[in-house]
Amino acid sequence: MAINAPEGTRDLLPDEALFWERFKGTAAEVFGRYGYLPIDTPIIEQTELFVRGIGEATDVVSKEMFTAISGENLRRWLEEGKAPKAKGRLSLRPEGTAGTVRAVVQHDLVPQGAAPAKLMYAGPMFRAERPQKGRQRQFNQIGVECLGAEEPTIDAEAIIMLMRFYEKVGIPRASMRLLLNSMGCEQCRPPYRELVKAYMDEHAAELCETCMTRAELNPLRAFDCKNETCATVMADAPKITDHLCEGCREHYDAVKALLDGAGIAYEEDPALVRGLDYYTRTVFEVQATDGMGSQNAIGGGGRYDKLAEEVGGRPTPGLGFALGFERCVLALEAAGVELPRAQRCDLFVACVDDGVRAHAFTLVQQCRDAGYICEMDHQHRSLKSQFKLADKLGAARVAVLGPDELARGQVTLRDMASHEEFPVALDSVAAELSQALL
Ligand code: AMP
């Protein structure tokens, strides 16, 4: 029986895989202008990092993390009932922030008094969620993290560059909505959390069981509940923005003023709490407005001024975001934007008969060495089929090589768009291609 890719995973076939490469290139270009440099951390980390960093009570950690067990440990667990010890357990990263912050702390990338470390990453993340459109178990993210500065200019420039990136990859501004909120800090959030909890207790009869269970550990999660009655009840709950301390209020106002100044439109959404525990102050999310169903968040992030300490570092404020590649592709498709066709072929060398193959082979190598994407038939197709293949590959030109051309030291070069044909000396084909591209 044929074996398929696991549920919730997707193969990126060549067109899409090439688009992913370009997508990463655009991110490096746009974020590079803001001083972000690449970092590449392991796909597996100690489970403890995510438990402490992201928060044990979050869905990502409690339900959605893939934890790796070695074959030997699995056998001992199944056969001898000995569960593997917590220490040394590994998990596949469900997101990129915890690992990046761990690396910053481990390598002391932000020594006291240093300029902030601006880092970007791209790669697969893993969450054991129930798969649906736009929700996979393995998906690709690009993310940035800025550690070492708490000023609102960092928040604003990150949001600005995220919006610039989406526009640069082709998602129309009109198909996106930017949501903004402040989550407060360790001073103003705990009393606010109590207010929400008290409000939820008052409305316990109307709220779903999951929300009421969460109310104990993390009542703010109820704002994320997809249940309609819960959403209606929570719409009237106390709003964090009415309960920010002075410092958080000033920070939030400054971020908004900077975005206003930059002409970035946003909607304030006091119910935007985001799923992870580590956020403080600014949080934001970008949603695609067309055809995405419930999984419409194409990116989001926020400030996490306590995370470095959570994972054992010295106090280091931070801010970051992540955007999902697959959801951006869905957003582009929904907005009717055609993905660029990956295939490009500058020249196809067609053989009139097998006697000229060796010469065609040499010509193809010469043109590739000169920097052109060049192909020939490898399966003894007829000349007609070779032209069909050239068409399929999107060849801009076809060089026809037969015994007559060979005797004259030439090929017949055909422009596939204009159907023009003209002879070119065998040793001038690459030069002719460079002329044509000019
Ligand atoms: P998060 O880390 O949950 O804030 O996710 C950041 C971005 O990654 C989201 O806005 C999505 O674009 C993408 N993303 C998150 N979870 C998934 C998933 N299960 N499948 C596909 N994309 C996802």
CSV table of C-alpha atoms and ligand atoms in Angstrom, one decimal:
chain,number,residue,atom,x,y,z
A,1,MET,CA,0.0,0.0,0.0
A,2,ALA,CA,1.3,3.5,-0.9
A,3,ILE,CA,2.4,5.5,2.1
A,4,ASN,CA,1.1,9.1,2.2
A,5,ALA,CA,2.4,12.2,4.1
A,6,PRO,CA,1.1,12.2,7.7
A,7,GLU,CA,-2.2,13.9,8.4
A,8,GLY,CA,-1.8,17.6,9.0
A,9,THR,CA,1.4,17.8,6.9
A,10,ARG,CA,1.8,19.0,3.4
A,11,ASP,CA,4.4,18.5,0.7
A,12,LEU,CA,5.6,21.7,-0.8
A,13,LEU,CA,5.9,20.7,-4.4
A,14,PRO,CA,8.5,22.5,-6.6
A,15,ASP,CA,6.4,25.6,-7.5
A,16,GLU,CA,5.4,26.2,-3.9
A,17,ALA,CA,8.8,25.2,-2.6
A,18,LEU,CA,10.4,27.7,-4.9
A,19,PHE,CA,7.9,30.3,-3.7
A,20,TRP,CA,8.8,29.5,-0.1
A,21,GLU,CA,12.5,30.2,-1.0
A,22,ARG,CA,11.5,33.6,-2.5
A,23,PHE,CA,9.2,34.3,0.4
A,24,LYS,CA,12.2,33.8,2.7
A,25,GLY,CA,14.3,36.0,0.5
A,26,THR,CA,11.8,38.8,0.6
A,27,ALA,CA,11.7,38.6,4.4
A,28,ALA,CA,15.5,38.7,4.6
A,29,GLU,CA,15.4,41.8,2.3
A,30,VAL,CA,12.6,43.7,4.1
A,31,PHE,CA,13.5,42.8,7.7
A,32,GLY,CA,17.2,43.2,6.9
A,33,ARG,CA,16.6,46.9,6.2
A,34,TYR,CA,15.5,47.2,9.9
A,35,GLY,CA,18.7,45.5,11.1
A,36,TYR,CA,17.4,41.9,11.6
A,37,LEU,CA,20.0,39.2,11.1
A,38,PRO,CA,19.3,35.4,10.7
A,39,ILE,CA,19.5,32.9,13.5
A,40,ASP,CA,18.9,29.1,13.1
A,41,THR,CA,18.1,27.2,16.3
A,42,PRO,CA,17.4,23.5,16.6
A,43,ILE,CA,14.0,22.1,15.7
A,44,ILE,CA,14.1,20.0,18.9
A,45,GLU,CA,14.5,21.7,22.3
A,46,GLN,CA,14.2,20.5,25.9
A,47,THR,CA,10.5,20.2,26.7
A,48,GLU,CA,11.2,22.2,29.8
A,49,LEU,CA,12.0,25.3,27.7
A,50,PHE,CA,8.5,25.4,26.3
A,51,VAL,CA,6.8,24.4,29.5
A,52,ARG,CA,8.5,27.3,31.4
A,53,GLY,CA,8.6,29.7,28.5
A,54,ILE,CA,5.2,29.4,26.8
A,55,GLY,CA,3.3,28.4,29.9
A,56,GLU,CA,2.1,25.1,31.1
A,57,ALA,CA,-1.6,26.2,31.0
A,58,THR,CA,-1.5,27.2,27.3
A,59,ASP,CA,-3.1,24.9,24.7
A,60,VAL,CA,0.2,24.9,22.8
A,61,VAL,CA,2.0,23.2,25.6
A,62,SER,CA,-0.7,21.2,27.4
A,63,LYS,CA,-2.3,19.7,24.3
A,64,GLU,CA,-0.4,20.5,21.1
A,65,MET,CA,3.2,19.7,21.7
A,66,PHE,CA,4.9,16.8,20.0
A,67,THR,CA,7.2,15.3,22.5
A,68,ALA,CA,9.9,12.9,21.3
A,69,ILE,CA,10.6,9.7,23.1
A,70,SER,CA,13.5,7.4,22.0
A,71,GLY,CA,12.6,3.9,20.9
A,72,GLU,CA,14.2,2.5,24.0
A,73,ASN,CA,12.3,4.8,26.4
A,74,LEU,CA,9.0,4.0,24.5
A,75,ARG,CA,9.7,0.3,24.9
A,76,ARG,CA,10.3,0.7,28.6
A,77,TRP,CA,7.2,2.7,29.0
A,78,LEU,CA,5.0,0.3,27.1
A,79,GLU,CA,6.5,-2.9,28.4
A,80,GLU,CA,7.7,-2.0,31.9
A,81,GLY,CA,5.3,0.9,32.6
A,82,LYS,CA,8.3,3.2,33.3
A,83,ALA,CA,7.4,6.7,32.0
A,84,PRO,CA,10.5,8.6,30.7
A,85,LYS,CA,11.8,11.2,33.2
A,86,ALA,CA,10.9,14.8,32.6
A,87,LYS,CA,14.5,15.9,32.6
A,88,GLY,CA,16.0,15.4,29.2
A,89,ARG,CA,12.7,15.0,27.4
A,90,LEU,CA,12.7,16.7,24.0
A,91,SER,CA,9.9,18.4,22.1
A,92,LEU,CA,9.5,19.5,18.5
A,93,ARG,CA,9.3,23.3,18.6
A,94,PRO,CA,5.7,24.6,18.4
A,95,GLU,CA,6.9,28.1,17.8
A,96,GLY,CA,10.2,30.0,17.4
A,97,THR,CA,10.3,32.6,20.2
A,98,ALA,CA,11.3,30.3,23.1
A,99,GLY,CA,14.2,28.7,21.2
A,100,THR,CA,15.5,32.1,20.0
A,101,VAL,CA,15.3,33.6,23.5
A,102,ARG,CA,17.0,30.5,24.8
A,103,ALA,CA,19.9,31.0,22.3
A,104,VAL,CA,20.1,34.8,23.2
A,105,VAL,CA,20.5,33.9,26.9
A,106,GLN,CA,22.8,30.9,26.3
A,107,HIS,CA,25.2,32.9,24.1
A,108,ASP,CA,24.8,36.2,25.9
A,109,LEU,CA,23.8,38.0,22.7
A,110,VAL,CA,22.6,41.1,24.7
A,111,PRO,CA,25.3,42.0,27.2
A,112,GLN,CA,24.4,44.7,29.6
A,113,GLY,CA,24.3,48.1,27.8
A,114,ALA,CA,24.4,46.6,24.4
A,115,ALA,CA,22.3,47.6,21.4
A,116,PRO,CA,19.3,45.3,21.0
A,117,ALA,CA,19.8,41.9,19.2
A,118,LYS,CA,17.5,41.8,16.2
A,119,LEU,CA,17.1,38.2,14.9
A,120,MET,CA,15.0,36.5,12.3
A,121,TYR,CA,14.3,32.8,11.6
A,122,ALA,CA,12.4,30.7,9.1
A,123,GLY,CA,11.4,27.1,9.3
A,124,PRO,CA,9.0,24.4,10.3
A,125,MET,CA,6.9,24.5,13.5
A,126,PHE,CA,4.9,21.5,14.9
A,127,ARG,CA,1.6,21.5,16.7
A,128,ALA,CA,-0.6,18.4,17.3
A,129,GLU,CA,-3.8,20.3,16.4
A,130,ARG,CA,-6.8,18.9,14.7
A,131,PRO,CA,-6.0,19.6,11.1
A,132,GLN,CA,-8.3,21.7,9.0
A,133,LYS,CA,-7.9,24.3,6.3
A,134,GLY,CA,-5.1,26.7,7.3
A,135,ARG,CA,-4.3,24.6,10.4
A,136,GLN,CA,-1.5,22.0,10.0
A,137,ARG,CA,0.6,19.9,12.3
A,138,GLN,CA,3.7,20.9,10.6
A,139,PHE,CA,3.8,24.4,9.0
A,140,ASN,CA,6.4,27.0,8.1
A,141,GLN,CA,6.9,30.2,9.9
A,142,ILE,CA,9.0,33.3,9.5
A,143,GLY,CA,9.6,35.2,12.7
A,144,VAL,CA,11.6,38.0,14.2
A,145,GLU,CA,12.7,38.7,17.8
A,146,CYS,CA,14.2,41.9,19.1
A,147,LEU,CA,15.8,41.6,22.5
A,148,GLY,CA,17.1,44.2,24.8
A,149,ALA,CA,14.9,47.3,24.2
A,150,GLU,CA,11.5,48.1,25.7
A,151,GLU,CA,10.9,51.3,23.8
A,152,PRO,CA,7.6,51.6,21.8
A,153,THR,CA,9.6,52.4,18.7
A,154,ILE,CA,10.7,48.8,18.6
A,155,ASP,CA,7.1,47.6,18.6
A,156,ALA,CA,6.0,50.2,16.0
A,157,GLU,CA,8.8,49.5,13.6
A,158,ALA,CA,8.2,45.7,13.8
A,159,ILE,CA,4.5,46.2,13.0
A,160,ILE,CA,5.4,48.5,10.1
A,161,MET,CA,7.9,46.1,8.6
A,162,LEU,CA,5.5,43.2,8.9
A,163,MET,CA,2.9,45.1,6.9
A,164,ARG,CA,5.5,46.1,4.4
A,165,PHE,CA,6.5,42.5,4.0
A,166,TYR,CA,2.9,41.3,3.3
A,167,GLU,CA,2.5,44.0,0.7
A,168,LYS,CA,5.8,43.2,-0.9
A,169,VAL,CA,4.8,39.5,-1.3
A,170,GLY,CA,1.6,40.6,-2.9
A,171,ILE,CA,-1.2,40.5,-0.3
A,172,PRO,CA,-3.4,43.5,-1.0
A,173,ARG,CA,-3.6,45.9,2.0
A,174,ALA,CA,-7.4,45.9,1.5
A,175,SER,CA,-7.5,42.1,2.2
A,176,MET,CA,-5.8,42.5,5.6
A,177,ARG,CA,-6.9,43.7,9.0
A,178,LEU,CA,-4.3,44.7,11.7
A,179,LEU,CA,-5.6,44.2,15.3
A,180,LEU,CA,-3.8,45.9,18.2
A,181,ASN,CA,-4.1,45.6,22.0
A,182,SER,CA,-2.0,45.9,25.1
A,183,MET,CA,-1.9,43.0,27.6
A,184,GLY,CA,-0.6,45.2,30.5
A,185,CYS,CA,2.3,44.1,32.7
A,186,GLU,CA,2.9,42.2,35.9
A,187,GLN,CA,1.5,45.1,37.8
A,188,CYS,CA,-1.7,45.8,36.1
A,189,ARG,CA,-2.6,42.4,34.6
A,190,PRO,CA,-3.1,40.4,37.8
A,191,PRO,CA,-5.8,42.7,39.2
A,192,TYR,CA,-7.4,42.8,35.7
A,193,ARG,CA,-7.3,39.1,35.5
A,194,GLU,CA,-9.2,38.9,38.9
A,195,LEU,CA,-11.8,41.3,37.5
A,196,VAL,CA,-12.3,39.0,34.5
A,197,LYS,CA,-12.5,36.0,36.7
A,198,ALA,CA,-15.2,37.6,38.9
A,199,TYR,CA,-17.1,38.6,35.8
A,200,MET,CA,-16.9,35.0,34.5
A,201,ASP,CA,-18.1,33.7,37.8
A,202,GLU,CA,-21.1,35.9,37.6
A,203,HIS,CA,-21.9,34.5,34.2
A,204,ALA,CA,-20.8,31.0,34.9
A,205,ALA,CA,-24.2,29.6,33.7
A,206,GLU,CA,-23.8,31.0,30.3
A,207,LEU,CA,-20.1,30.1,29.7
A,208,CYS,CA,-18.9,26.8,28.3
A,209,GLU,CA,-17.2,24.2,30.4
A,210,THR,CA,-13.8,24.8,28.8
A,211,CYS,CA,-13.9,28.5,29.6
A,212,MET,CA,-14.9,27.8,33.2
A,213,THR,CA,-12.0,25.3,33.6
A,214,ARG,CA,-9.7,27.9,32.1
A,215,ALA,CA,-11.1,30.6,34.4
A,216,GLU,CA,-9.1,29.1,37.3
A,217,LEU,CA,-5.7,29.1,35.5
A,218,ASN,CA,-6.0,31.7,32.8
A,219,PRO,CA,-9.4,33.5,32.6
A,220,LEU,CA,-8.2,35.7,29.7
A,221,ARG,CA,-8.2,32.7,27.4
A,222,ALA,CA,-12.0,32.9,27.4
A,223,PHE,CA,-11.7,35.9,25.0
A,224,ASP,CA,-10.4,33.4,22.5
A,225,CYS,CA,-13.3,30.9,22.8
A,226,LYS,CA,-15.0,30.2,19.5
A,227,ASN,CA,-18.4,29.4,21.1
A,228,GLU,CA,-20.9,32.1,20.2
A,229,THR,CA,-22.6,32.5,23.6
A,230,CYS,CA,-19.1,32.8,25.2
A,231,ALA,CA,-18.1,35.4,22.7
A,232,THR,CA,-21.3,37.4,23.4
A,233,VAL,CA,-20.8,37.2,27.2
A,234,MET,CA,-17.1,38.1,26.9
A,235,ALA,CA,-17.8,41.1,24.7
A,236,ASP,CA,-19.2,42.8,27.8
A,237,ALA,CA,-16.4,41.7,30.1
A,238,PRO,CA,-14.0,44.3,31.6
A,239,LYS,CA,-11.5,45.6,29.0
A,240,ILE,CA,-7.8,45.5,29.7
A,241,THR,CA,-7.3,48.9,28.1
A,242,ASP,CA,-9.5,50.4,30.8
A,243,HIS,CA,-7.3,48.9,33.4
A,244,LEU,CA,-3.7,49.6,32.3
A,245,CYS,CA,-1.2,51.1,34.7
A,246,GLU,CA,0.3,54.4,33.8
A,247,GLY,CA,3.5,53.0,32.3
A,248,CYS,CA,1.5,50.5,30.1
A,249,ARG,CA,-1.0,53.2,29.0
A,250,GLU,CA,1.9,55.5,28.0
A,251,HIS,CA,3.6,52.7,26.1
A,252,TYR,CA,0.4,51.7,24.3
A,253,ASP,CA,-0.4,55.3,23.4
A,254,ALA,CA,3.1,55.8,22.0
A,255,VAL,CA,2.9,52.7,19.8
A,256,LYS,CA,-0.4,53.9,18.4
A,257,ALA,CA,1.0,57.4,17.8
A,258,LEU,CA,4.0,56.0,15.9
A,259,LEU,CA,1.7,53.8,13.8
A,260,ASP,CA,-0.6,56.8,13.1
A,261,GLY,CA,2.4,58.8,12.0
A,262,ALA,CA,3.5,56.1,9.7
A,263,GLY,CA,0.0,55.9,8.1
A,264,ILE,CA,-0.5,52.3,9.3
A,265,ALA,CA,-4.2,51.6,9.8
A,266,TYR,CA,-5.1,49.4,12.8
A,267,GLU,CA,-8.2,48.4,14.8
A,268,GLU,CA,-8.0,48.3,18.6
A,269,ASP,CA,-9.3,45.0,19.8
A,270,PRO,CA,-9.4,44.7,23.6
A,271,ALA,CA,-10.3,41.0,23.3
A,272,LEU,CA,-7.1,40.2,21.5
A,273,VAL,CA,-5.2,38.2,24.1
A,274,ARG,CA,-3.3,35.7,21.9
A,275,GLY,CA,-2.7,32.1,23.0
A,276,LEU,CA,0.6,32.3,24.7
A,277,ASP,CA,1.3,33.2,28.3
A,278,TYR,CA,4.4,35.3,27.8
A,279,TYR,CA,3.0,38.4,26.3
A,280,THR,CA,3.2,41.8,28.1
A,281,ARG,CA,2.1,45.2,26.8
A,282,THR,CA,1.7,45.3,22.9
A,283,VAL,CA,0.1,42.4,21.1
A,284,PHE,CA,-1.0,42.4,17.5
A,285,GLU,CA,-2.4,40.1,14.9
A,286,VAL,CA,-2.9,40.4,11.2
A,287,GLN,CA,-6.0,38.7,9.7
A,288,ALA,CA,-6.8,38.0,6.1
A,289,THR,CA,-10.3,39.2,5.4
A,290,ASP,CA,-11.3,37.0,2.5
A,291,GLY,CA,-12.0,33.3,2.2
A,292,MET,CA,-10.0,32.0,5.0
A,293,GLY,CA,-12.6,30.7,7.5
A,294,SER,CA,-11.8,30.6,11.1
A,295,GLN,CA,-8.0,30.2,10.6
A,296,ASN,CA,-7.6,33.7,9.3
A,297,ALA,CA,-4.6,34.9,11.3
A,298,ILE,CA,-1.7,35.2,8.9
A,299,GLY,CA,0.7,36.6,11.5
A,300,GLY,CA,0.9,38.0,15.0
A,301,GLY,CA,3.1,38.7,17.9
A,302,GLY,CA,3.8,41.0,20.7
A,303,ARG,CA,6.1,42.1,23.6
A,304,TYR,CA,7.4,39.6,26.1
A,305,ASP,CA,9.4,41.5,28.7
A,306,LYS,CA,9.6,38.6,31.2
A,307,LEU,CA,10.4,35.7,28.9
A,308,ALA,CA,14.2,35.9,29.1
A,309,GLU,CA,13.9,35.6,32.9
A,310,GLU,CA,11.5,32.7,32.7
A,311,VAL,CA,14.1,30.7,30.8
A,312,GLY,CA,16.9,31.6,33.2
A,313,GLY,CA,18.4,34.8,31.7
A,314,ARG,CA,18.8,38.2,33.2
A,315,PRO,CA,15.9,40.7,32.7
A,316,THR,CA,15.8,41.4,28.9
A,317,PRO,CA,12.8,43.0,27.3
A,318,GLY,CA,11.7,41.5,24.0
A,319,LEU,CA,9.3,41.7,21.2
A,320,GLY,CA,8.6,39.5,18.2
A,321,PHE,CA,6.2,38.2,15.7
A,322,ALA,CA,5.7,35.1,13.5
A,323,LEU,CA,3.9,34.7,10.2
A,324,GLY,CA,2.6,31.6,8.7
A,325,PHE,CA,3.7,30.8,5.1
A,326,GLU,CA,0.9,28.4,4.2
A,327,ARG,CA,-1.8,30.8,5.4
A,328,CYS,CA,-0.2,33.6,3.4
A,329,VAL,CA,-0.4,31.4,0.3
A,330,LEU,CA,-4.1,30.8,1.1
A,331,ALA,CA,-4.6,34.6,1.5
A,332,LEU,CA,-2.9,35.3,-1.8
A,333,GLU,CA,-5.1,32.7,-3.5
A,334,ALA,CA,-8.2,34.1,-1.8
A,335,ALA,CA,-7.3,37.6,-3.0
A,336,GLY,CA,-7.0,36.2,-6.6
A,337,VAL,CA,-3.2,36.8,-6.7
A,338,GLU,CA,-1.5,34.3,-9.0
A,339,LEU,CA,1.6,32.8,-7.5
A,340,PRO,CA,4.6,33.3,-9.8
A,341,ARG,CA,5.3,30.2,-11.9
A,342,ALA,CA,8.5,28.8,-10.7
A,343,GLN,CA,9.6,27.2,-13.9
A,344,ARG,CA,11.9,29.2,-16.1
A,345,CYS,CA,13.9,27.8,-19.0
A,346,ASP,CA,16.1,30.2,-21.0
A,347,LEU,CA,17.1,27.6,-23.6
A,348,PHE,CA,16.0,24.1,-24.7
A,349,VAL,CA,18.4,22.4,-27.1
A,350,ALA,CA,16.5,20.0,-29.5
A,351,CYS,CA,18.3,17.3,-31.4
A,352,VAL,CA,17.2,16.4,-34.9
A,353,ASP,CA,18.7,12.9,-34.5
A,354,ASP,CA,20.7,10.9,-32.1
A,355,GLY,CA,24.0,11.6,-34.0
A,356,VAL,CA,24.1,15.1,-32.6
A,357,ARG,CA,23.3,14.3,-29.0
A,358,ALA,CA,26.9,14.5,-27.7
A,359,HIS,CA,27.2,18.0,-29.3
A,360,ALA,CA,23.9,19.1,-27.8
A,361,PHE,CA,25.0,17.8,-24.4
A,362,THR,CA,28.2,20.0,-24.6
A,363,LEU,CA,26.2,23.0,-25.7
A,364,VAL,CA,23.8,22.6,-22.8
A,365,GLN,CA,26.7,22.5,-20.4
A,366,GLN,CA,28.3,25.6,-21.9
A,367,CYS,CA,25.1,27.6,-21.6
A,368,ARG,CA,24.6,26.5,-18.0
A,369,ASP,CA,28.1,27.4,-17.2
A,370,ALA,CA,27.4,30.8,-18.6
A,371,GLY,CA,24.5,31.2,-16.1
A,372,TYR,CA,21.5,30.1,-18.1
A,373,ILE,CA,18.8,27.7,-17.2
A,374,CYS,CA,19.1,25.1,-20.0
A,375,GLU,CA,17.6,21.7,-20.7
A,376,MET,CA,17.6,19.0,-23.4
A,377,ASP,CA,15.7,15.8,-23.9
A,378,HIS,CA,17.2,12.8,-22.2
A,379,GLN,CA,14.8,10.1,-23.5
A,380,HIS,CA,15.2,10.1,-27.3
A,381,ARG,CA,11.9,11.9,-28.1
A,382,SER,CA,11.0,12.9,-31.6
A,383,LEU,CA,11.7,16.5,-32.6
A,384,LYS,CA,8.0,17.3,-32.4
A,385,SER,CA,7.8,15.9,-28.8
A,386,GLN,CA,11.0,17.8,-27.9
A,387,PHE,CA,9.2,21.1,-28.9
A,388,LYS,CA,6.2,20.1,-26.8
A,389,LEU,CA,8.6,19.5,-23.9
A,390,ALA,CA,10.3,22.8,-24.5
A,391,ASP,CA,6.8,24.5,-24.4
A,392,LYS,CA,5.9,22.7,-21.2
A,393,LEU,CA,9.2,23.9,-19.6
A,394,GLY,CA,8.3,27.4,-20.6
A,395,ALA,CA,11.5,27.6,-22.7
A,396,ALA,CA,12.1,31.2,-24.1
A,397,ARG,CA,14.2,29.8,-26.9
A,398,VAL,CA,14.9,26.5,-28.6
A,399,ALA,CA,18.2,25.8,-30.3
A,400,VAL,CA,17.7,23.1,-33.0
A,401,LEU,CA,20.7,21.0,-33.8
A,402,GLY,CA,20.8,18.6,-36.7
A,403,PRO,CA,23.5,17.1,-39.0
A,404,ASP,CA,23.2,20.1,-41.4
A,405,GLU,CA,23.5,22.7,-38.7
A,406,LEU,CA,26.4,20.7,-37.1
A,407,ALA,CA,28.3,20.6,-40.5
A,408,ARG,CA,28.0,24.4,-40.7
A,409,GLY,CA,29.0,24.8,-37.0
A,410,GLN,CA,25.6,26.4,-36.2
A,411,VAL,CA,22.3,25.9,-34.5
A,412,THR,CA,18.9,27.3,-35.6
A,413,LEU,CA,17.7,29.4,-32.8
A,414,ARG,CA,13.9,29.9,-32.4
A,415,ASP,CA,12.3,32.5,-30.3
A,416,MET,CA,9.3,30.7,-28.8
A,417,ALA,CA,7.2,33.9,-28.4
A,418,SER,CA,7.7,35.5,-31.8
A,419,HIS,CA,8.4,32.2,-33.7
A,420,GLU,CA,11.3,34.0,-35.3
A,421,GLU,CA,14.2,31.7,-36.4
A,422,PHE,CA,17.8,32.5,-37.3
A,423,PRO,CA,21.1,30.7,-37.4
A,424,VAL,CA,23.7,31.3,-34.6
A,425,ALA,CA,27.3,29.9,-34.5
A,426,LEU,CA,27.6,27.1,-32.0
A,427,ASP,CA,30.1,29.0,-29.9
A,428,SER,CA,28.0,32.1,-29.8
A,429,VAL,CA,24.8,30.7,-28.4
A,430,ALA,CA,25.4,31.9,-24.8
A,431,ALA,CA,26.4,35.4,-26.1
A,432,GLU,CA,23.2,35.4,-28.2
A,433,LEU,CA,21.1,34.5,-25.0
A,434,SER,CA,22.7,37.4,-23.1
A,435,GLN,CA,21.8,39.8,-26.0
A,436,ALA,CA,18.2,38.5,-25.9
A,437,LEU,CA,17.9,38.9,-22.2
A,438,LEU,CA,19.2,42.5,-22.5
B,1,AMP,P1,1.2,31.8,16.6
B,1,AMP,O1,2.6,31.4,17.0
B,1,AMP,O2,0.1,30.9,17.0
B,1,AMP,O3,1.0,33.2,16.9
B,1,AMP,O4,1.2,31.7,15.0
B,1,AMP,C1,1.8,32.7,14.2
B,1,AMP,C2,1.3,32.4,12.8
B,1,AMP,O5,1.7,31.1,12.4
B,1,AMP,C3,-0.2,32.4,12.6
B,1,AMP,O6,-0.7,33.7,12.4
B,1,AMP,C4,-0.4,31.5,11.4
B,1,AMP,O7,-0.2,32.3,10.3
B,1,AMP,C5,0.7,30.5,11.6
B,1,AMP,N1,0.2,29.3,12.2
B,1,AMP,C6,0.0,29.0,13.5
B,1,AMP,N2,-0.5,27.8,13.7
B,1,AMP,C7,-0.6,27.2,12.5
B,1,AMP,C8,-1.0,25.9,12.1
B,1,AMP,N3,-1.4,25.0,12.9
B,1,AMP,N4,-1.0,25.7,10.7
B,1,AMP,C9,-0.6,26.7,9.8
B,1,AMP,N5,-0.2,27.9,10.2
B,1,AMP,C10,-0.2,28.2,11.5
